[in-house]
Amino acid sequence: METNDVLTLAEAAALLRVHPVTLRKRAAAWGVPHRRLGAEWRFSRAVLTAWMQERDAA
């Protein structure tokens, strides 16, 4: 996996076009796939893209 395939909270929020605080607060409720490394949040660009496509198809 390349470095830019792993997104920070801010980068993932920009991809989803939501505020980072909104993404952090609603990650569990929305079912957004993520990993926590201590206080840091990480998201896979490929997994987020697939998750968005699944939501669009539903």
PDB file of C-alpha atoms in Angstrom:
ATOM      1  CA  MET A   1       0.000   0.000   0.000  1.00  0.00           C
ATOM      2  CA  GLU A   2       1.409   3.399  -0.929  1.00  0.00           C
ATOM      3  CA  THR A   3       1.667   6.202   1.620  1.00  0.00           C
ATOM      4  CA  ASN A   4      -1.105   8.272   0.035  1.00  0.00           C
ATOM      5  CA  ASP A   5      -3.439   5.262   0.108  1.00  0.00           C
ATOM      6  CA  VAL A   6      -3.666   5.730   3.879  1.00  0.00           C
ATOM      7  CA  LEU A   7      -5.548   8.888   4.791  1.00  0.00           C
ATOM      8  CA  THR A   8      -5.607  10.938   7.957  1.00  0.00           C
ATOM      9  CA  LEU A   9      -8.892  12.053   9.472  1.00  0.00           C
ATOM     10  CA  ALA A  10      -8.617  15.421   7.695  1.00  0.00           C
ATOM     11  CA  GLU A  11      -7.823  13.815   4.333  1.00  0.00           C
ATOM     12  CA  ALA A  12     -10.682  11.314   4.642  1.00  0.00           C
ATOM     13  CA  ALA A  13     -13.068  14.100   5.629  1.00  0.00           C
ATOM     14  CA  ALA A  14     -12.024  16.069   2.550  1.00  0.00           C
ATOM     15  CA  LEU A  15     -12.610  13.003   0.368  1.00  0.00           C
ATOM     16  CA  LEU A  16     -16.094  12.560   1.882  1.00  0.00           C
ATOM     17  CA  ARG A  17     -16.689  16.329   1.826  1.00  0.00           C
ATOM     18  CA  VAL A  18     -17.543  16.589   5.497  1.00  0.00           C
ATOM     19  CA  HIS A  19     -15.880  18.411   8.372  1.00  0.00           C
ATOM     20  CA  PRO A  20     -13.264  16.289  10.209  1.00  0.00           C
ATOM     21  CA  VAL A  21     -15.145  16.673  13.506  1.00  0.00           C
ATOM     22  CA  THR A  22     -18.324  15.410  11.824  1.00  0.00           C
ATOM     23  CA  LEU A  23     -16.492  12.375  10.454  1.00  0.00           C
ATOM     24  CA  ARG A  24     -14.924  11.595  13.837  1.00  0.00           C
ATOM     25  CA  LYS A  25     -18.237  11.920  15.688  1.00  0.00           C
ATOM     26  CA  ARG A  26     -20.259   9.914  13.171  1.00  0.00           C
ATOM     27  CA  ALA A  27     -17.758   7.281  12.037  1.00  0.00           C
ATOM     28  CA  ALA A  28     -19.408   4.526  14.060  1.00  0.00           C
ATOM     29  CA  ALA A  29     -22.981   5.620  13.263  1.00  0.00           C
ATOM     30  CA  TRP A  30     -22.276   5.814   9.533  1.00  0.00           C
ATOM     31  CA  GLY A  31     -20.248   2.615   9.559  1.00  0.00           C
ATOM     32  CA  VAL A  32     -17.230   4.364   8.046  1.00  0.00           C
ATOM     33  CA  PRO A  33     -14.371   1.830   7.978  1.00  0.00           C
ATOM     34  CA  HIS A  34     -11.387   3.152   9.911  1.00  0.00           C
ATOM     35  CA  ARG A  35      -8.539   2.234  12.242  1.00  0.00           C
ATOM     36  CA  ARG A  36      -7.463   4.010  15.385  1.00  0.00           C
ATOM     37  CA  LEU A  37      -3.815   4.128  16.322  1.00  0.00           C
ATOM     38  CA  GLY A  38      -3.970   5.638  19.778  1.00  0.00           C
ATOM     39  CA  ALA A  39      -5.446   9.092  19.234  1.00  0.00           C
ATOM     40  CA  GLU A  40      -4.791   8.989  15.474  1.00  0.00           C
ATOM     41  CA  TRP A  41      -7.442   7.992  12.939  1.00  0.00           C
ATOM     42  CA  ARG A  42      -6.491   6.308   9.641  1.00  0.00           C
ATOM     43  CA  PHE A  43      -8.600   5.429   6.626  1.00  0.00           C
ATOM     44  CA  SER A  44      -7.838   3.401   3.510  1.00  0.00           C
ATOM     45  CA  ARG A  45      -8.618   5.354   0.332  1.00  0.00           C
ATOM     46  CA  ALA A  46      -9.620   2.138  -1.502  1.00  0.00           C
ATOM     47  CA  VAL A  47     -11.875   0.953   1.319  1.00  0.00           C
ATOM     48  CA  LEU A  48     -13.525   4.389   1.659  1.00  0.00           C
ATOM     49  CA  THR A  49     -14.136   4.517  -2.088  1.00  0.00           C
ATOM     50  CA  ALA A  50     -15.738   1.052  -2.038  1.00  0.00           C
ATOM     51  CA  TRP A  51     -17.801   2.012   1.034  1.00  0.00           C
ATOM     52  CA  MET A  52     -19.099   5.137  -0.754  1.00  0.00           C
ATOM     53  CA  GLN A  53     -20.007   3.117  -3.857  1.00  0.00           C
ATOM     54  CA  GLU A  54     -21.903   0.570  -1.731  1.00  0.00           C
ATOM     55  CA  ARG A  55     -23.851   3.376  -0.044  1.00  0.00           C
ATOM     56  CA  ASP A  56     -24.647   4.959  -3.424  1.00  0.00           C
ATOM     57  CA  ALA A  57     -25.924   1.617  -4.749  1.00  0.00           C
ATOM     58  CA  ALA A  58     -28.226   1.088  -1.751  1.00  0.00           C
TER      59      ALA A  58
END
